Short mmCIF file of C-alpha atoms in Angstrom, two decimals:
data_model
loop_
_atom_site.label_atom_id
_atom_site.label_comp_id
_atom_site.label_asym_id
_atom_site.label_seq_id
_atom_site.Cartn_x
_atom_site.Cartn_y
_atom_site.Cartn_z
CA UNK A 1 -4.21 -19.46 19.07
CA UNK A 2 -5.95 -17.26 16.10
CA UNK A 3 -1.87 -16.41 15.16
CA UNK A 4 -1.34 -19.79 15.08
CA UNK A 5 -3.70 -21.54 12.62
CA UNK A 6 -3.36 -18.72 10.87
CA UNK A 7 0.35 -20.01 9.90
CA UNK A 8 -0.25 -23.42 9.73
CA UNK A 9 -3.19 -22.47 6.85
CA UNK A 10 -1.05 -20.09 5.46
CA UNK A 11 2.32 -22.30 5.24
CA UNK A 12 -0.52 -25.23 4.65
CA UNK A 13 -1.61 -23.31 1.42
CA UNK A 14 2.32 -22.43 0.13
CA UNK A 15 3.08 -27.02 0.66
CA UNK A 16 0.46 -27.44 -1.37
CA UNK A 17 1.05 -25.15 -4.40
CA UNK A 18 4.35 -25.96 -4.45
CA UNK A 19 4.25 -30.03 -4.97
CA UNK A 20 0.27 -30.05 -7.15
CA UNK A 21 0.43 -25.95 -7.62
CA UNK A 22 1.47 -26.74 -11.31
CA UNK A 23 -0.94 -29.18 -12.36
CA UNK A 24 -4.08 -27.00 -10.49
CA UNK A 25 -3.05 -24.13 -12.21
CA UNK A 26 -3.01 -26.37 -15.69
CA UNK A 27 -7.17 -26.48 -15.09
CA UNK A 28 -8.02 -22.93 -15.23
CA UNK A 29 -9.51 -23.84 -18.32
CA UNK A 30 -12.94 -25.26 -15.81
CA UNK A 31 -14.29 -22.20 -14.62
CA UNK A 32 -15.44 -23.72 -11.05
CA UNK A 33 -11.85 -24.39 -10.72
CA UNK A 34 -10.02 -21.45 -11.99
CA UNK A 35 -12.64 -19.71 -9.29
CA UNK A 36 -12.56 -21.88 -6.26
CA UNK A 37 -8.27 -21.39 -6.37
CA UNK A 38 -8.59 -18.12 -6.64
CA UNK A 39 -11.23 -17.66 -4.00
CA UNK A 40 -8.68 -20.14 -1.26
CA UNK A 41 -5.34 -18.05 -2.42
CA UNK A 42 -7.79 -14.20 -1.66
CA UNK A 43 -8.48 -15.54 1.41
CA UNK A 44 -5.34 -16.56 2.40
CA UNK A 45 -4.21 -13.70 1.20
CA UNK A 46 -6.77 -11.61 3.28
CA UNK A 47 -5.97 -13.46 6.19
CA UNK A 48 -1.75 -13.65 5.85
CA UNK A 49 -2.05 -10.28 5.71
CA UNK A 50 -5.11 -9.43 8.21
CA UNK A 51 -1.41 -11.05 10.41
CA UNK A 52 0.56 -8.84 9.29
CA UNK A 53 -1.08 -5.43 10.61
CA UNK A 54 -1.79 -7.90 12.91
CA UNK A 55 2.11 -7.37 14.02
CA UNK A 56 2.94 -4.77 12.80
CA UNK A 57 0.30 -3.08 15.10
CA UNK A 58 2.13 -4.77 17.78
CA UNK A 59 5.34 -3.41 17.02
CA UNK A 60 3.30 0.12 16.40
CA UNK A 61 2.61 0.30 20.57
CA UNK A 62 6.13 -1.24 21.49
CA UNK A 63 8.26 1.08 18.68
CA UNK A 64 6.46 4.57 19.36
CA UNK A 65 5.07 6.68 16.40
CA UNK A 66 6.23 6.83 12.88
CA UNK A 67 8.03 3.89 13.58
CA UNK A 68 5.11 1.94 13.76
CA UNK A 69 2.84 3.01 10.93
CA UNK A 70 6.24 2.37 9.31
CA UNK A 71 6.88 -0.71 9.82
CA UNK A 72 3.38 -1.41 8.29
CA UNK A 73 3.25 0.66 5.56
CA UNK A 74 6.52 -1.33 4.56
CA UNK A 75 5.21 -4.34 4.89
CA UNK A 76 2.54 -3.33 2.85
CA UNK A 77 4.64 -2.16 -0.42
CA UNK A 78 7.29 -5.49 0.10
CA UNK A 79 3.85 -7.61 -0.61
CA UNK A 80 2.51 -5.42 -3.31
CA UNK A 81 6.30 -5.51 -5.24
CA UNK A 82 5.63 -9.21 -4.78
CA UNK A 83 3.02 -9.41 -6.22
CA UNK A 84 3.21 -7.26 -9.17
CA UNK A 85 6.44 -8.44 -10.05
CA UNK A 86 5.08 -12.22 -9.87
CA UNK A 87 2.20 -11.22 -12.72
CA UNK A 88 4.80 -9.13 -15.09
CA UNK A 89 7.01 -12.67 -14.45
CA UNK A 90 4.11 -14.70 -15.38
CA UNK A 91 3.81 -16.58 -18.78
CA UNK A 92 1.97 -13.40 -19.91
CA UNK A 93 3.51 -10.44 -20.27
CA UNK A 94 1.15 -6.89 -18.48
CA UNK A 95 3.84 -3.47 -19.75
CA UNK A 96 0.89 -1.77 -18.02
CA UNK A 97 0.76 -3.02 -14.72
CA UNK A 98 3.12 -1.62 -12.72
CA UNK A 99 1.96 2.03 -13.66
CA UNK A 100 -1.70 0.72 -13.46
CA UNK A 101 -1.07 -0.63 -9.72
CA UNK A 102 0.55 2.49 -8.49
CA UNK A 103 -2.29 4.28 -10.02
CA UNK A 104 -4.55 2.58 -7.74
CA UNK A 105 -2.84 2.44 -4.95
CA UNK A 106 -3.47 6.26 -4.80
CA UNK A 107 -6.84 6.65 -6.28
CA UNK A 108 -7.65 4.21 -3.61
CA UNK A 109 -5.34 5.80 -0.47
CA UNK A 110 -6.00 8.95 -1.57
CA UNK A 111 -8.86 9.69 -2.65
CA UNK A 112 -10.84 5.82 -1.43
CA UNK A 113 -9.83 5.50 2.07
CA UNK A 114 -8.85 9.46 3.15
CA UNK A 115 -11.98 10.38 1.22
CA UNK A 116 -14.05 8.52 3.34
CA UNK A 117 -12.44 8.62 6.69
CA UNK A 118 -12.31 11.76 6.57
CA UNK A 119 -16.16 11.93 6.27
CA UNK A 120 -16.89 8.99 9.17
CA UNK A 121 -14.18 11.34 11.10
CA UNK A 122 -16.10 14.27 10.38
CA UNK A 123 -19.52 12.58 11.73
CA UNK A 124 -18.35 11.06 14.80
CA UNK A 125 -15.82 13.78 15.52
CA UNK A 126 -17.16 17.35 13.68
CA UNK A 127 -13.73 18.14 12.85
CA UNK A 128 -10.54 16.66 13.60
CA UNK A 129 -6.54 18.02 13.67
CA UNK A 130 -3.50 16.94 13.00
CA UNK A 131 0.01 17.29 12.69
CA UNK A 132 0.52 19.92 9.53
CA UNK A 133 4.17 19.67 9.54
CA UNK A 134 4.10 15.73 9.28
CA UNK A 135 0.89 15.81 5.79
CA UNK A 136 2.58 18.47 3.76
CA UNK A 137 6.38 16.73 4.19
CA UNK A 138 4.70 14.12 2.69
CA UNK A 139 2.83 16.00 -0.24
CA UNK A 140 6.53 17.26 -1.09
CA UNK A 141 7.69 13.81 -1.91
CA UNK A 142 4.42 12.55 -3.04
CA UNK A 143 3.96 15.34 -5.62
CA UNK A 144 7.12 15.73 -7.54
CA UNK A 145 7.27 10.81 -7.65
CA UNK A 146 4.34 10.37 -9.03
CA UNK A 147 4.98 13.14 -11.71
CA UNK A 148 8.37 11.56 -12.47
CA UNK A 149 7.48 8.41 -12.29
CA UNK A 150 3.15 8.73 -13.68
CA UNK A 151 3.53 11.55 -16.41
CA UNK A 152 6.67 12.60 -17.24
CA UNK A 153 7.67 9.25 -19.17
CA UNK A 154 4.96 10.77 -21.37
CA UNK A 155 7.16 13.60 -22.28
CA UNK A 156 9.64 12.06 -22.85
CA UNK A 157 10.93 12.01 -26.79
CA UNK A 158 13.77 8.49 -26.39
CA UNK A 159 11.37 6.61 -26.02
CA UNK A 160 7.87 6.67 -26.68
CA UNK A 161 4.43 5.08 -26.18
CA UNK A 162 4.79 6.03 -21.90
CA UNK A 163 7.87 4.24 -21.80
CA UNK A 164 11.88 4.96 -20.37
CA UNK A 165 15.15 4.17 -21.59
CA UNK A 166 17.22 2.46 -19.99
CA UNK A 167 19.15 5.30 -18.95
CA UNK A 168 16.74 6.96 -17.67
CA UNK A 169 14.47 4.11 -16.17
CA UNK A 170 18.19 3.95 -14.12
CA UNK A 171 18.21 7.96 -13.24
CA UNK A 172 15.13 7.66 -12.34
CA UNK A 173 15.02 4.75 -10.06
CA UNK A 174 18.52 5.78 -8.51
CA UNK A 175 16.72 9.80 -7.70
CA UNK A 176 13.09 7.45 -6.44
CA UNK A 177 15.27 5.39 -4.05
CA UNK A 178 17.37 8.77 -2.98
CA UNK A 179 14.86 11.13 -2.73
CA UNK A 180 12.54 8.36 -0.28
CA UNK A 181 15.87 7.19 1.43
CA UNK A 182 15.91 10.92 2.48
CA UNK A 183 12.80 11.48 3.55
CA UNK A 184 12.90 8.27 5.85
CA UNK A 185 16.02 9.62 7.05
CA UNK A 186 13.56 12.76 8.40
CA UNK A 187 10.62 10.35 9.14
CA UNK A 188 12.74 8.83 12.19
CA UNK A 189 15.17 10.91 12.86
CA UNK A 190 15.19 14.90 14.07
CA UNK A 191 12.15 15.93 12.24
CA UNK A 192 10.77 12.48 13.84
CA UNK A 193 8.48 14.77 16.05
CA UNK A 194 6.36 16.27 12.25
CA UNK A 195 4.97 13.53 12.47
CA UNK A 196 3.24 12.71 15.77
CA UNK A 197 0.58 14.97 16.78
CA UNK A 198 -0.07 15.28 20.57
CA UNK A 199 -3.11 17.07 20.33
CA UNK A 200 -5.85 14.89 21.20
CA UNK A 201 -5.76 11.31 21.54
CA UNK A 202 -3.49 10.29 19.56
CA UNK A 203 -1.27 6.71 18.62
CA UNK A 204 1.23 6.10 20.95
CA UNK A 205 4.35 7.46 21.83
CA UNK A 206 7.26 5.56 23.26
CA UNK A 207 5.89 7.44 26.57
CA UNK A 208 2.90 5.77 25.91
CA UNK A 209 4.14 2.17 26.64
CA UNK A 210 4.47 0.71 30.10
CA UNK A 211 7.34 1.09 32.18
CA UNK A 212 7.68 -2.44 32.47
CA UNK A 213 8.17 -2.76 28.22
CA UNK A 214 10.02 0.32 27.74
CA UNK A 215 12.40 0.91 31.10
CA UNK A 216 14.41 -0.71 33.96
CA UNK A 217 15.82 -4.16 33.92
CA UNK A 218 12.82 -5.47 31.29
CA UNK A 219 14.77 -3.83 28.82
CA UNK A 220 15.60 -7.56 27.65
CA UNK A 221 11.54 -8.23 27.03
CA UNK A 222 10.71 -5.70 25.15
CA UNK A 223 14.18 -6.54 23.49
CA UNK A 224 12.85 -9.96 23.05
CA UNK A 225 9.10 -8.92 22.59
CA UNK A 226 10.28 -7.47 19.16
CA UNK A 227 11.78 -9.54 18.21
CA UNK A 228 8.85 -12.18 18.46
CA UNK A 229 6.14 -10.35 16.80
CA UNK A 230 9.51 -9.41 14.18
CA UNK A 231 9.05 -13.21 13.64
CA UNK A 232 5.56 -13.05 12.93
CA UNK A 233 4.84 -9.94 10.79
CA UNK A 234 7.83 -11.88 8.06
CA UNK A 235 5.91 -15.11 8.84
CA UNK A 236 2.64 -14.00 7.55
CA UNK A 237 4.73 -11.96 4.55
CA UNK A 238 6.57 -15.29 3.47
CA UNK A 239 2.94 -17.33 2.59
CA UNK A 240 2.24 -14.26 1.10
CA UNK A 241 5.00 -13.40 -1.34
CA UNK A 242 5.27 -17.09 -2.07
CA UNK A 243 1.49 -17.12 -2.82
CA UNK A 244 1.50 -14.38 -5.38
CA UNK A 245 2.93 -16.26 -8.73
CA UNK A 246 -0.09 -18.90 -8.35
CA UNK A 247 -2.74 -15.90 -7.44
CA UNK A 248 -1.24 -14.23 -10.60
CA UNK A 249 -1.95 -16.42 -12.80
CA UNK A 250 -5.83 -16.68 -12.34
CA UNK A 251 -5.59 -13.55 -12.32
CA UNK A 252 -4.02 -12.91 -15.84
CA UNK A 253 -6.07 -15.80 -17.07
CA UNK A 254 -9.50 -14.35 -15.58
CA UNK A 255 -8.89 -11.41 -16.58
CA UNK A 256 -8.02 -12.58 -20.21
CA UNK A 257 -11.54 -14.24 -20.28
CA UNK A 258 -13.78 -12.06 -19.49
CA UNK A 259 -12.23 -9.81 -21.29
CA UNK A 260 -11.99 -7.03 -18.67
CA UNK A 261 -9.98 -4.52 -18.44
CA UNK A 262 -6.06 -4.77 -18.07
CA UNK A 263 -6.12 -1.79 -15.54
CA UNK A 264 -8.49 -4.17 -13.14
CA UNK A 265 -5.06 -6.37 -12.81
CA UNK A 266 -3.43 -2.92 -10.50
CA UNK A 267 -7.35 -2.26 -9.25
CA UNK A 268 -7.34 -6.48 -7.58
CA UNK A 269 -3.84 -6.01 -6.68
CA UNK A 270 -4.15 -2.92 -4.64
CA UNK A 271 -7.20 -3.84 -2.87
CA UNK A 272 -6.06 -7.26 -2.11
CA UNK A 273 -2.68 -5.45 -0.27
CA UNK A 274 -4.53 -2.69 1.07
CA UNK A 275 -7.95 -3.37 2.58
CA UNK A 276 -6.08 -4.46 6.23
CA UNK A 277 -3.92 -1.23 5.90
CA UNK A 278 -7.02 0.77 5.11
CA UNK A 279 -9.12 -0.62 7.50
CA UNK A 280 -6.30 -0.01 10.02
CA UNK A 281 -6.25 3.38 9.95
CA UNK A 282 -10.62 3.89 9.14
CA UNK A 283 -9.91 2.00 13.12
CA UNK A 284 -7.60 4.55 13.96
CA UNK A 285 -10.27 7.63 12.39
CA UNK A 286 -12.75 6.20 13.85
CA UNK A 287 -11.45 6.45 17.56
CA UNK A 288 -9.85 9.96 16.66
CA UNK A 289 -6.76 9.24 15.65
CA UNK A 290 -5.73 10.81 12.28
CA UNK A 291 -2.90 11.21 12.08
CA UNK A 292 -1.66 7.28 12.57
CA UNK A 293 -4.23 7.77 9.56
CA UNK A 294 -2.53 10.08 7.57
CA UNK A 295 0.96 8.45 8.59
CA UNK A 296 -0.71 4.89 7.02
CA UNK A 297 -2.43 6.68 4.14
CA UNK A 298 -0.23 8.96 2.57
CA UNK A 299 2.70 7.07 4.13
CA UNK A 300 1.72 4.19 1.41
CA UNK A 301 0.98 6.56 -1.19
CA UNK A 302 4.62 7.53 -1.31
CA UNK A 303 6.39 4.32 -0.09
CA UNK A 304 4.26 2.83 -3.17
CA UNK A 305 5.62 4.89 -5.49
CA UNK A 306 9.28 5.02 -4.04
CA UNK A 307 9.46 1.56 -3.76
CA UNK A 308 7.51 0.32 -6.56
CA UNK A 309 8.93 1.99 -9.78
CA UNK A 310 12.32 1.07 -9.04
CA UNK A 311 12.09 -2.68 -8.83
CA UNK A 312 9.32 -2.80 -11.72
CA UNK A 313 12.01 -0.90 -14.06
CA UNK A 314 14.21 -3.67 -12.14
CA UNK A 315 12.31 -6.76 -12.86
CA UNK A 316 11.66 -5.13 -16.74
CA UNK A 317 15.40 -3.97 -17.40
CA UNK A 318 16.28 -8.04 -15.66
CA UNK A 319 13.35 -10.37 -17.76
CA UNK A 320 13.99 -8.10 -21.21
CA UNK A 321 10.12 -6.81 -20.82
CA UNK A 322 8.70 -3.52 -21.96
CA UNK A 323 7.74 -1.83 -18.65
CA UNK A 324 4.72 0.83 -20.04
CA UNK A 325 4.84 4.07 -16.99
CA UNK A 326 3.09 6.81 -18.70
CA UNK A 327 0.07 7.42 -17.70
CA UNK A 328 -3.14 8.01 -20.48
CA UNK A 329 -5.02 11.72 -20.60
CA UNK A 330 -7.91 11.55 -18.03
CA UNK A 331 -6.27 9.21 -16.00
CA UNK A 332 -2.99 11.84 -16.27
CA UNK A 333 -5.67 14.17 -15.04
CA UNK A 334 -7.81 12.62 -12.47
CA UNK A 335 -3.96 12.49 -10.90
CA UNK A 336 -3.32 15.60 -10.95
CA UNK A 337 -6.70 16.53 -9.73
CA UNK A 338 -6.33 14.13 -6.70
CA UNK A 339 -2.49 15.93 -6.04
CA UNK A 340 -3.80 19.72 -6.63
CA UNK A 341 -7.30 18.44 -3.79
CA UNK A 342 -4.82 16.63 -0.82
CA UNK A 343 -2.13 19.72 -1.19
CA UNK A 344 -5.66 21.72 -0.35
CA UNK A 345 -7.41 18.86 2.59
CA UNK A 346 -4.01 19.03 3.65
CA UNK A 347 -3.47 23.06 3.71
CA UNK A 348 -5.94 23.49 7.77
CA UNK A 349 -5.59 22.14 10.75
CA UNK A 350 -8.51 20.60 10.57
CA UNK A 351 -10.55 18.03 7.86
CA UNK A 352 -14.68 17.80 7.66
CA UNK A 353 -17.11 15.76 6.32
CA UNK A 354 -16.90 18.66 2.72
CA UNK A 355 -13.67 17.73 1.93
CA UNK A 356 -13.77 13.50 1.99
CA UNK A 357 -17.22 13.84 0.27
CA UNK A 358 -14.31 15.47 -2.07
CA UNK A 359 -12.06 12.79 -2.34
CA UNK A 360 -15.23 10.17 -2.64
CA UNK A 361 -16.17 11.53 -5.89
CA UNK A 362 -12.90 11.69 -7.54
CA UNK A 363 -12.56 8.40 -6.05
CA UNK A 364 -15.79 6.86 -7.44
CA UNK A 365 -14.90 8.86 -10.63
CA UNK A 366 -11.84 6.70 -11.25
CA UNK A 367 -13.58 3.45 -10.85
CA UNK A 368 -16.08 4.65 -13.64
CA UNK A 369 -13.47 5.39 -15.65
CA UNK A 370 -12.07 1.54 -15.47
CA UNK A 371 -14.67 0.11 -16.76
CA UNK A 372 -16.01 2.94 -19.60
CA UNK A 373 -12.49 4.77 -20.22
#
């Protein structure tokens, strides 16, 4: 019943903004009206995002790891790309939005969620274990992708200001997608076991699925259930994508009217998109399912860079907009510290509260630097 109500509200909002959206968005000069529209869209998008997480988790139980978390991660990244593209294609160009959003995702996921998760897990379970091979695979992809996307543009000489030439944009996009594609083949193919941890209570694998769903004559039942939840997953994603342009217009207007830092737009988009997934990861840690939380967090970071960079570069090339990818010096420093810290945190077989506390400190530094660069 709740799932049906969520879909009715989400698609009803889409219909309302399709008919009256232009008139409503023309009245944003009224603060109360703008706040009301923002809260409406924010609530609907968040509710639909939680619906995406619910359906993805249902698929996770049927498909097993790591396919389950991969479905959720890709669904969330699709929402992120839609929101970023909507803002980029709005009336006012925001050349740094893609960069700010990717950086915000990395800081929120790798420091905020990972830090809080390790603190919660350490307090409840003292030490938690995971599959080191899978974590190393994630970091071996995240580090070069983050460097190529967010650091190298500052040091190229073909263009200035943290931008890329057309040749560089096309080539880097191809390299990024190719590397991410190879990683997906490893994650879902021959080295799938790297992303499953059986040294304790762990997320369900295919062996945990009830026999009446997994095998025998009820194979058709499983196929129908997978199809059902896939359709519901898409039905929850589409309203978010369709409402993203309206939310982007309100965010753009609000940041300009308040004189807030431009980076705040990326932070808000990252927070809207990844809050449900973050809650799912924290719940997994509390259940002593650290591997699932790692698959969600590091998978989100990998997918964000692997898919968002080509998407925003493509939008920039097609629309003729300038896309700034290179981070400022302080942000580059934070990114390097985060990558080194993540490597150290996940270099052993167990985690404790200390690693979580260090990640949280870096995250709080990031928040302070948004408002006081």
